[in-house]
């Protein structure tokens, strides 16, 4: 239900209310949401948390921040904004949720990359200190929610990234009556 609600908020960013509701209703009626949950119970949970992470991350960036000009230098204002970001509930909620999503699957930090791209493309420079606080909270939450990382957080995280990049599982594809290694499927396929 969280994933469906989050999809609605994401759809409302780019569509009308009726179109967003229609897209969400179409998604909510897919039998794979219930059927696949029995084959691989982490997939639907990950999808829901990933969608919620994206919705909350974008909401955090769009949420207005009070502008307090204490110093005359932009660098000191940015540093103050960074530390003030830790007092914001939306930054904490989005960061903890992204960290939890990252503990489920290693691909979840790509949501943070997409949010950074959104900040840069829309030129919301005032959101960069908030994004840095969000990233730090997400990283600390990742370590807190993933017990495998506790003995050596940086070493095991880097090892997990390399392991995921190699994806050591061997998959075969049926092509013209014979099994072909998934990495060497012909272009004709």
JSON list of C-alpha atoms in Angstrom, two decimals:
[
{"chain": "A", "resi": 1, "resn": "UNK", "atom": "CA", "xyz": [0.00, 0.00, 0.00]},
{"chain": "A", "resi": 2, "resn": "UNK", "atom": "CA", "xyz": [2.91, 2.34, 0.72]},
{"chain": "A", "resi": 3, "resn": "UNK", "atom": "CA", "xyz": [4.30, 1.73, -2.76]},
{"chain": "A", "resi": 4, "resn": "UNK", "atom": "CA", "xyz": [0.95, 2.43, -4.40]},
{"chain": "A", "resi": 5, "resn": "UNK", "atom": "CA", "xyz": [0.49, 5.66, -2.46]},
{"chain": "A", "resi": 6, "resn": "UNK", "atom": "CA", "xyz": [4.06, 6.73, -3.29]},
{"chain": "A", "resi": 7, "resn": "UNK", "atom": "CA", "xyz": [3.48, 5.99, -6.97]},
{"chain": "A", "resi": 8, "resn": "UNK", "atom": "CA", "xyz": [0.45, 8.27, -6.88]},
{"chain": "A", "resi": 9, "resn": "UNK", "atom": "CA", "xyz": [2.52, 11.14, -5.45]},
{"chain": "A", "resi": 10, "resn": "UNK", "atom": "CA", "xyz": [5.21, 10.57, -8.08]},
{"chain": "A", "resi": 11, "resn": "UNK", "atom": "CA", "xyz": [2.62, 10.44, -10.86]},
{"chain": "A", "resi": 12, "resn": "UNK", "atom": "CA", "xyz": [1.02, 13.67, -9.61]},
{"chain": "A", "resi": 13, "resn": "UNK", "atom": "CA", "xyz": [4.33, 15.48, -10.16]},
{"chain": "A", "resi": 14, "resn": "UNK", "atom": "CA", "xyz": [4.04, 15.04, -13.94]},
{"chain": "A", "resi": 15, "resn": "UNK", "atom": "CA", "xyz": [0.37, 14.25, -14.61]},
{"chain": "A", "resi": 16, "resn": "UNK", "atom": "CA", "xyz": [-3.05, 15.61, -13.81]},
{"chain": "A", "resi": 17, "resn": "UNK", "atom": "CA", "xyz": [-4.89, 14.27, -10.79]},
{"chain": "A", "resi": 18, "resn": "UNK", "atom": "CA", "xyz": [-7.11, 11.99, -12.88]},
{"chain": "A", "resi": 19, "resn": "UNK", "atom": "CA", "xyz": [-4.21, 10.62, -14.94]},
{"chain": "A", "resi": 20, "resn": "UNK", "atom": "CA", "xyz": [-2.15, 10.04, -11.80]},
{"chain": "A", "resi": 21, "resn": "UNK", "atom": "CA", "xyz": [-5.05, 8.21, -10.19]},
{"chain": "A", "resi": 22, "resn": "UNK", "atom": "CA", "xyz": [-5.55, 6.13, -13.34]},
{"chain": "A", "resi": 23, "resn": "UNK", "atom": "CA", "xyz": [-1.87, 5.15, -13.52]},
{"chain": "A", "resi": 24, "resn": "UNK", "atom": "CA", "xyz": [-1.90, 4.25, -9.84]},
{"chain": "A", "resi": 25, "resn": "UNK", "atom": "CA", "xyz": [-5.10, 2.23, -10.22]},
{"chain": "A", "resi": 26, "resn": "UNK", "atom": "CA", "xyz": [-3.65, 0.36, -13.19]},
{"chain": "A", "resi": 27, "resn": "UNK", "atom": "CA", "xyz": [-0.51, -0.43, -11.21]},
{"chain": "A", "resi": 28, "resn": "UNK", "atom": "CA", "xyz": [-2.46, -1.47, -8.10]},
{"chain": "A", "resi": 29, "resn": "UNK", "atom": "CA", "xyz": [-4.48, -4.05, -10.04]},
{"chain": "A", "resi": 30, "resn": "UNK", "atom": "CA", "xyz": [-1.45, -5.92, -11.39]},
{"chain": "A", "resi": 31, "resn": "UNK", "atom": "CA", "xyz": [-1.50, -9.55, -10.22]},
{"chain": "A", "resi": 32, "resn": "UNK", "atom": "CA", "xyz": [2.30, -9.63, -10.01]},
{"chain": "A", "resi": 33, "resn": "UNK", "atom": "CA", "xyz": [2.15, -7.50, -6.84]},
{"chain": "A", "resi": 34, "resn": "UNK", "atom": "CA", "xyz": [0.55, -10.37, -4.96]},
{"chain": "A", "resi": 35, "resn": "UNK", "atom": "CA", "xyz": [1.77, -13.32, -7.02]},
{"chain": "A", "resi": 36, "resn": "UNK", "atom": "CA", "xyz": [5.44, -12.43, -7.09]},
{"chain": "A", "resi": 37, "resn": "UNK", "atom": "CA", "xyz": [5.42, -11.72, -3.37]},
{"chain": "A", "resi": 38, "resn": "UNK", "atom": "CA", "xyz": [5.23, -15.45, -2.74]},
{"chain": "A", "resi": 39, "resn": "UNK", "atom": "CA", "xyz": [8.14, -16.33, -5.04]},
{"chain": "A", "resi": 40, "resn": "UNK", "atom": "CA", "xyz": [10.54, -13.62, -3.93]},
{"chain": "A", "resi": 41, "resn": "UNK", "atom": "CA", "xyz": [9.24, -11.72, -0.92]},
{"chain": "A", "resi": 42, "resn": "UNK", "atom": "CA", "xyz": [11.93, -9.01, -1.05]},
{"chain": "A", "resi": 43, "resn": "UNK", "atom": "CA", "xyz": [11.02, -7.71, -4.51]},
{"chain": "A", "resi": 44, "resn": "UNK", "atom": "CA", "xyz": [7.65, -6.15, -3.72]},
{"chain": "A", "resi": 45, "resn": "UNK", "atom": "CA", "xyz": [8.97, -4.72, -0.45]},
{"chain": "A", "resi": 46, "resn": "UNK", "atom": "CA", "xyz": [11.98, -3.26, -2.24]},
{"chain": "A", "resi": 47, "resn": "UNK", "atom": "CA", "xyz": [9.80, -1.80, -4.98]},
{"chain": "A", "resi": 48, "resn": "UNK", "atom": "CA", "xyz": [7.57, -0.14, -2.38]},
{"chain": "A", "resi": 49, "resn": "UNK", "atom": "CA", "xyz": [10.44, 1.30, -0.37]},
{"chain": "A", "resi": 50, "resn": "UNK", "atom": "CA", "xyz": [12.26, 2.43, -3.52]},
{"chain": "A", "resi": 51, "resn": "UNK", "atom": "CA", "xyz": [9.17, 4.26, -4.77]},
{"chain": "A", "resi": 52, "resn": "UNK", "atom": "CA", "xyz": [8.62, 5.82, -1.35]},
{"chain": "A", "resi": 53, "resn": "UNK", "atom": "CA", "xyz": [12.30, 6.86, -1.22]},
{"chain": "A", "resi": 54, "resn": "UNK", "atom": "CA", "xyz": [11.98, 8.60, -4.57]},
{"chain": "A", "resi": 55, "resn": "UNK", "atom": "CA", "xyz": [8.75, 10.35, -3.59]},
{"chain": "A", "resi": 56, "resn": "UNK", "atom": "CA", "xyz": [10.12, 11.55, -0.25]},
{"chain": "A", "resi": 57, "resn": "UNK", "atom": "CA", "xyz": [13.46, 12.57, -1.72]},
{"chain": "A", "resi": 58, "resn": "UNK", "atom": "CA", "xyz": [11.83, 14.74, -4.36]},
{"chain": "A", "resi": 59, "resn": "UNK", "atom": "CA", "xyz": [9.45, 16.15, -1.77]},
{"chain": "A", "resi": 60, "resn": "UNK", "atom": "CA", "xyz": [12.44, 17.02, 0.44]},
{"chain": "A", "resi": 61, "resn": "UNK", "atom": "CA", "xyz": [14.10, 18.91, -2.43]},
{"chain": "A", "resi": 62, "resn": "UNK", "atom": "CA", "xyz": [10.91, 20.79, -3.33]},
{"chain": "A", "resi": 63, "resn": "UNK", "atom": "CA", "xyz": [10.05, 21.61, 0.28]},
{"chain": "A", "resi": 64, "resn": "UNK", "atom": "CA", "xyz": [10.92, 25.24, 0.92]},
{"chain": "A", "resi": 65, "resn": "UNK", "atom": "CA", "xyz": [13.69, 26.05, 3.36]},
{"chain": "A", "resi": 66, "resn": "UNK", "atom": "CA", "xyz": [13.78, 29.18, 5.40]},
{"chain": "A", "resi": 67, "resn": "UNK", "atom": "CA", "xyz": [16.58, 31.46, 4.26]},
{"chain": "A", "resi": 68, "resn": "UNK", "atom": "CA", "xyz": [18.56, 32.89, 7.12]},
{"chain": "A", "resi": 69, "resn": "UNK", "atom": "CA", "xyz": [21.43, 35.09, 6.01]},
{"chain": "A", "resi": 70, "resn": "UNK", "atom": "CA", "xyz": [23.79, 35.26, 8.96]},
{"chain": "A", "resi": 71, "resn": "UNK", "atom": "CA", "xyz": [27.10, 35.67, 7.20]},
{"chain": "A", "resi": 72, "resn": "UNK", "atom": "CA", "xyz": [28.20, 37.54, 4.13]},
{"chain": "A", "resi": 73, "resn": "UNK", "atom": "CA", "xyz": [30.12, 34.65, 2.53]},
{"chain": "A", "resi": 74, "resn": "UNK", "atom": "CA", "xyz": [28.21, 32.04, 0.54]},
{"chain": "A", "resi": 75, "resn": "UNK", "atom": "CA", "xyz": [30.41, 29.23, 1.93]},
{"chain": "A", "resi": 76, "resn": "UNK", "atom": "CA", "xyz": [29.56, 29.96, 5.55]},
{"chain": "A", "resi": 77, "resn": "UNK", "atom": "CA", "xyz": [25.87, 30.22, 4.64]},
{"chain": "A", "resi": 78, "resn": "UNK", "atom": "CA", "xyz": [26.08, 26.81, 2.94]},
{"chain": "A", "resi": 79, "resn": "UNK", "atom": "CA", "xyz": [27.78, 25.29, 5.99]},
{"chain": "A", "resi": 80, "resn": "UNK", "atom": "CA", "xyz": [25.12, 26.72, 8.28]},
{"chain": "A", "resi": 81, "resn": "UNK", "atom": "CA", "xyz": [22.40, 25.42, 5.94]},
{"chain": "A", "resi": 82, "resn": "UNK", "atom": "CA", "xyz": [24.03, 21.96, 6.00]},
{"chain": "A", "resi": 83, "resn": "UNK", "atom": "CA", "xyz": [23.92, 21.79, 9.79]},
{"chain": "A", "resi": 84, "resn": "UNK", "atom": "CA", "xyz": [20.39, 23.27, 9.92]},
{"chain": "A", "resi": 85, "resn": "UNK", "atom": "CA", "xyz": [19.29, 20.48, 7.56]},
{"chain": "A", "resi": 86, "resn": "UNK", "atom": "CA", "xyz": [19.78, 17.97, 10.37]},
{"chain": "A", "resi": 87, "resn": "UNK", "atom": "CA", "xyz": [16.96, 19.69, 12.25]},
{"chain": "A", "resi": 88, "resn": "UNK", "atom": "CA", "xyz": [14.47, 19.06, 9.44]},
{"chain": "A", "resi": 89, "resn": "UNK", "atom": "CA", "xyz": [12.10, 16.10, 9.73]},
{"chain": "A", "resi": 90, "resn": "UNK", "atom": "CA", "xyz": [11.74, 15.72, 5.94]},
{"chain": "A", "resi": 91, "resn": "UNK", "atom": "CA", "xyz": [15.52, 15.29, 5.52]},
{"chain": "A", "resi": 92, "resn": "UNK", "atom": "CA", "xyz": [15.62, 12.64, 8.25]},
{"chain": "A", "resi": 93, "resn": "UNK", "atom": "CA", "xyz": [12.59, 10.78, 6.92]},
{"chain": "A", "resi": 94, "resn": "UNK", "atom": "CA", "xyz": [13.88, 10.71, 3.34]},
{"chain": "A", "resi": 95, "resn": "UNK", "atom": "CA", "xyz": [17.42, 9.79, 4.42]},
{"chain": "A", "resi": 96, "resn": "UNK", "atom": "CA", "xyz": [16.42, 6.97, 6.77]},
{"chain": "A", "resi": 97, "resn": "UNK", "atom": "CA", "xyz": [14.04, 5.55, 4.18]},
{"chain": "A", "resi": 98, "resn": "UNK", "atom": "CA", "xyz": [16.73, 5.61, 1.48]},
{"chain": "A", "resi": 99, "resn": "UNK", "atom": "CA", "xyz": [19.17, 3.92, 3.88]},
{"chain": "A", "resi": 100, "resn": "UNK", "atom": "CA", "xyz": [16.63, 1.23, 4.67]},
{"chain": "A", "resi": 101, "resn": "UNK", "atom": "CA", "xyz": [15.89, 0.71, 0.97]},
{"chain": "A", "resi": 102, "resn": "UNK", "atom": "CA", "xyz": [19.62, 0.42, 0.31]},
{"chain": "A", "resi": 103, "resn": "UNK", "atom": "CA", "xyz": [19.89, -2.25, 3.00]},
{"chain": "A", "resi": 104, "resn": "UNK", "atom": "CA", "xyz": [17.26, -4.28, 1.11]},
{"chain": "A", "resi": 105, "resn": "UNK", "atom": "CA", "xyz": [18.96, -4.02, -2.30]},
{"chain": "A", "resi": 106, "resn": "UNK", "atom": "CA", "xyz": [22.24, -2.40, -3.29]},
{"chain": "A", "resi": 107, "resn": "UNK", "atom": "CA", "xyz": [20.63, -0.62, -6.27]},
{"chain": "A", "resi": 108, "resn": "UNK", "atom": "CA", "xyz": [18.59, 1.75, -4.07]},
{"chain": "A", "resi": 109, "resn": "UNK", "atom": "CA", "xyz": [21.28, 4.48, -3.83]},
{"chain": "A", "resi": 110, "resn": "UNK", "atom": "CA", "xyz": [20.52, 5.19, -7.49]},
{"chain": "A", "resi": 111, "resn": "UNK", "atom": "CA", "xyz": [17.49, 7.07, -6.16]},
{"chain": "A", "resi": 112, "resn": "UNK", "atom": "CA", "xyz": [19.93, 9.46, -4.50]},
{"chain": "A", "resi": 113, "resn": "UNK", "atom": "CA", "xyz": [21.76, 9.86, -7.81]},
{"chain": "A", "resi": 114, "resn": "UNK", "atom": "CA", "xyz": [18.44, 10.63, -9.54]},
{"chain": "A", "resi": 115, "resn": "UNK", "atom": "CA", "xyz": [17.59, 13.21, -6.87]},
{"chain": "A", "resi": 116, "resn": "UNK", "atom": "CA", "xyz": [21.02, 14.83, -7.29]},
{"chain": "A", "resi": 117, "resn": "UNK", "atom": "CA", "xyz": [20.43, 14.94, -11.05]},
{"chain": "A", "resi": 118, "resn": "UNK", "atom": "CA", "xyz": [17.05, 16.59, -10.40]},
{"chain": "A", "resi": 119, "resn": "UNK", "atom": "CA", "xyz": [18.73, 19.20, -8.19]},
{"chain": "A", "resi": 120, "resn": "UNK", "atom": "CA", "xyz": [21.38, 19.95, -10.80]},
{"chain": "A", "resi": 121, "resn": "UNK", "atom": "CA", "xyz": [19.02, 19.98, -13.79]},
{"chain": "A", "resi": 122, "resn": "UNK", "atom": "CA", "xyz": [16.48, 22.26, -12.11]},
{"chain": "A", "resi": 123, "resn": "UNK", "atom": "CA", "xyz": [19.28, 24.41, -10.65]},
{"chain": "A", "resi": 124, "resn": "UNK", "atom": "CA", "xyz": [18.02, 24.23, -7.09]},
{"chain": "A", "resi": 125, "resn": "UNK", "atom": "CA", "xyz": [21.38, 25.12, -5.58]},
{"chain": "A", "resi": 126, "resn": "UNK", "atom": "CA", "xyz": [19.82, 25.95, -2.22]},
{"chain": "A", "resi": 127, "resn": "UNK", "atom": "CA", "xyz": [18.92, 22.25, -1.88]},
{"chain": "A", "resi": 128, "resn": "UNK", "atom": "CA", "xyz": [22.53, 21.02, -2.11]},
{"chain": "A", "resi": 129, "resn": "UNK", "atom": "CA", "xyz": [23.28, 21.36, 1.64]},
{"chain": "A", "resi": 130, "resn": "UNK", "atom": "CA", "xyz": [20.04, 19.49, 2.36]},
{"chain": "A", "resi": 131, "resn": "UNK", "atom": "CA", "xyz": [21.05, 16.81, -0.15]},
{"chain": "A", "resi": 132, "resn": "UNK", "atom": "CA", "xyz": [24.43, 16.35, 1.56]},
{"chain": "A", "resi": 133, "resn": "UNK", "atom": "CA", "xyz": [22.74, 15.94, 4.96]},
{"chain": "A", "resi": 134, "resn": "UNK", "atom": "CA", "xyz": [20.26, 13.53, 3.34]},
{"chain": "A", "resi": 135, "resn": "UNK", "atom": "CA", "xyz": [23.12, 11.49, 1.88]},
{"chain": "A", "resi": 136, "resn": "UNK", "atom": "CA", "xyz": [24.95, 11.30, 5.20]},
{"chain": "A", "resi": 137, "resn": "UNK", "atom": "CA", "xyz": [21.79, 10.21, 7.02]},
{"chain": "A", "resi": 138, "resn": "UNK", "atom": "CA", "xyz": [21.09, 7.62, 4.31]},
{"chain": "A", "resi": 139, "resn": "UNK", "atom": "CA", "xyz": [24.64, 6.24, 4.55]},
{"chain": "A", "resi": 140, "resn": "UNK", "atom": "CA", "xyz": [24.49, 5.96, 8.35]},
{"chain": "A", "resi": 141, "resn": "UNK", "atom": "CA", "xyz": [21.05, 4.33, 8.09]},
{"chain": "A", "resi": 142, "resn": "UNK", "atom": "CA", "xyz": [22.37, 1.86, 5.51]},
{"chain": "A", "resi": 143, "resn": "UNK", "atom": "CA", "xyz": [25.05, 0.77, 7.94]},
{"chain": "A", "resi": 144, "resn": "UNK", "atom": "CA", "xyz": [22.57, 0.58, 10.83]},
{"chain": "A", "resi": 145, "resn": "UNK", "atom": "CA", "xyz": [20.02, -1.51, 8.90]},
{"chain": "A", "resi": 146, "resn": "UNK", "atom": "CA", "xyz": [22.46, -3.91, 7.19]},
{"chain": "A", "resi": 147, "resn": "UNK", "atom": "CA", "xyz": [24.08, -6.15, 9.85]},
{"chain": "A", "resi": 148, "resn": "UNK", "atom": "CA", "xyz": [26.51, -7.63, 7.31]},
{"chain": "A", "resi": 149, "resn": "UNK", "atom": "CA", "xyz": [28.31, -4.27, 7.21]},
{"chain": "A", "resi": 150, "resn": "UNK", "atom": "CA", "xyz": [28.75, -3.89, 10.97]},
{"chain": "A", "resi": 151, "resn": "UNK", "atom": "CA", "xyz": [32.22, -5.54, 11.34]},
{"chain": "A", "resi": 152, "resn": "UNK", "atom": "CA", "xyz": [33.79, -3.52, 8.47]},
{"chain": "A", "resi": 153, "resn": "UNK", "atom": "CA", "xyz": [31.33, -0.99, 6.98]},
{"chain": "A", "resi": 154, "resn": "UNK", "atom": "CA", "xyz": [33.48, 0.44, 4.19]},
{"chain": "A", "resi": 155, "resn": "UNK", "atom": "CA", "xyz": [35.29, -2.75, 3.20]},
{"chain": "A", "resi": 156, "resn": "UNK", "atom": "CA", "xyz": [32.17, -4.90, 3.09]},
{"chain": "A", "resi": 157, "resn": "UNK", "atom": "CA", "xyz": [30.17, -2.22, 1.27]},
{"chain": "A", "resi": 158, "resn": "UNK", "atom": "CA", "xyz": [32.81, -1.93, -1.44]},
{"chain": "A", "resi": 159, "resn": "UNK", "atom": "CA", "xyz": [33.03, -5.75, -1.67]},
{"chain": "A", "resi": 160, "resn": "UNK", "atom": "CA", "xyz": [29.23, -5.92, -2.03]},
{"chain": "A", "resi": 161, "resn": "UNK", "atom": "CA", "xyz": [29.28, -3.31, -4.79]},
{"chain": "A", "resi": 162, "resn": "UNK", "atom": "CA", "xyz": [31.92, -5.24, -6.74]},
{"chain": "A", "resi": 163, "resn": "UNK", "atom": "CA", "xyz": [30.07, -8.53, -6.18]},
{"chain": "A", "resi": 164, "resn": "UNK", "atom": "CA", "xyz": [26.81, -7.00, -7.43]},
{"chain": "A", "resi": 165, "resn": "UNK", "atom": "CA", "xyz": [28.54, -5.46, -10.45]},
{"chain": "A", "resi": 166, "resn": "UNK", "atom": "CA", "xyz": [29.90, -8.86, -11.51]},
{"chain": "A", "resi": 167, "resn": "UNK", "atom": "CA", "xyz": [26.55, -10.58, -10.85]},
{"chain": "A", "resi": 168, "resn": "UNK", "atom": "CA", "xyz": [28.00, -14.08, -10.64]},
{"chain": "A", "resi": 169, "resn": "UNK", "atom": "CA", "xyz": [24.77, -16.02, -11.24]},
{"chain": "A", "resi": 170, "resn": "UNK", "atom": "CA", "xyz": [24.77, -18.00, -14.46]},
{"chain": "A", "resi": 171, "resn": "UNK", "atom": "CA", "xyz": [21.56, -17.62, -16.41]},
{"chain": "A", "resi": 172, "resn": "UNK", "atom": "CA", "xyz": [20.69, -19.38, -19.62]},
{"chain": "A", "resi": 173, "resn": "UNK", "atom": "CA", "xyz": [18.19, -18.32, -22.25]},
{"chain": "A", "resi": 174, "resn": "UNK", "atom": "CA", "xyz": [16.29, -20.61, -24.58]},
{"chain": "A", "resi": 175, "resn": "UNK", "atom": "CA", "xyz": [17.09, -19.47, -28.13]},
{"chain": "A", "resi": 176, "resn": "UNK", "atom": "CA", "xyz": [16.11, -21.51, -31.22]},
{"chain": "A", "resi": 177, "resn": "UNK", "atom": "CA", "xyz": [15.79, -24.72, -29.26]},
{"chain": "A", "resi": 178, "resn": "UNK", "atom": "CA", "xyz": [19.10, -24.56, -27.39]},
{"chain": "A", "resi": 179, "resn": "UNK", "atom": "CA", "xyz": [20.22, -23.04, -24.13]},
{"chain": "A", "resi": 180, "resn": "UNK", "atom": "CA", "xyz": [22.54, -20.06, -24.58]},
{"chain": "A", "resi": 181, "resn": "UNK", "atom": "CA", "xyz": [24.49, -18.29, -21.82]},
{"chain": "A", "resi": 182, "resn": "UNK", "atom": "CA", "xyz": [22.66, -15.05, -21.03]},
{"chain": "A", "resi": 183, "resn": "UNK", "atom": "CA", "xyz": [25.85, -13.02, -21.44]},
{"chain": "A", "resi": 184, "resn": "UNK", "atom": "CA", "xyz": [26.38, -14.22, -25.01]},
{"chain": "A", "resi": 185, "resn": "UNK", "atom": "CA", "xyz": [22.88, -14.09, -26.46]},
{"chain": "A", "resi": 186, "resn": "UNK", "atom": "CA", "xyz": [23.08, -13.26, -30.20]},
{"chain": "A", "resi": 187, "resn": "UNK", "atom": "CA", "xyz": [21.91, -9.88, -31.43]},
{"chain": "A", "resi": 188, "resn": "UNK", "atom": "CA", "xyz": [19.19, -11.65, -33.41]},
{"chain": "A", "resi": 189, "resn": "UNK", "atom": "CA", "xyz": [17.54, -12.62, -30.12]}
]
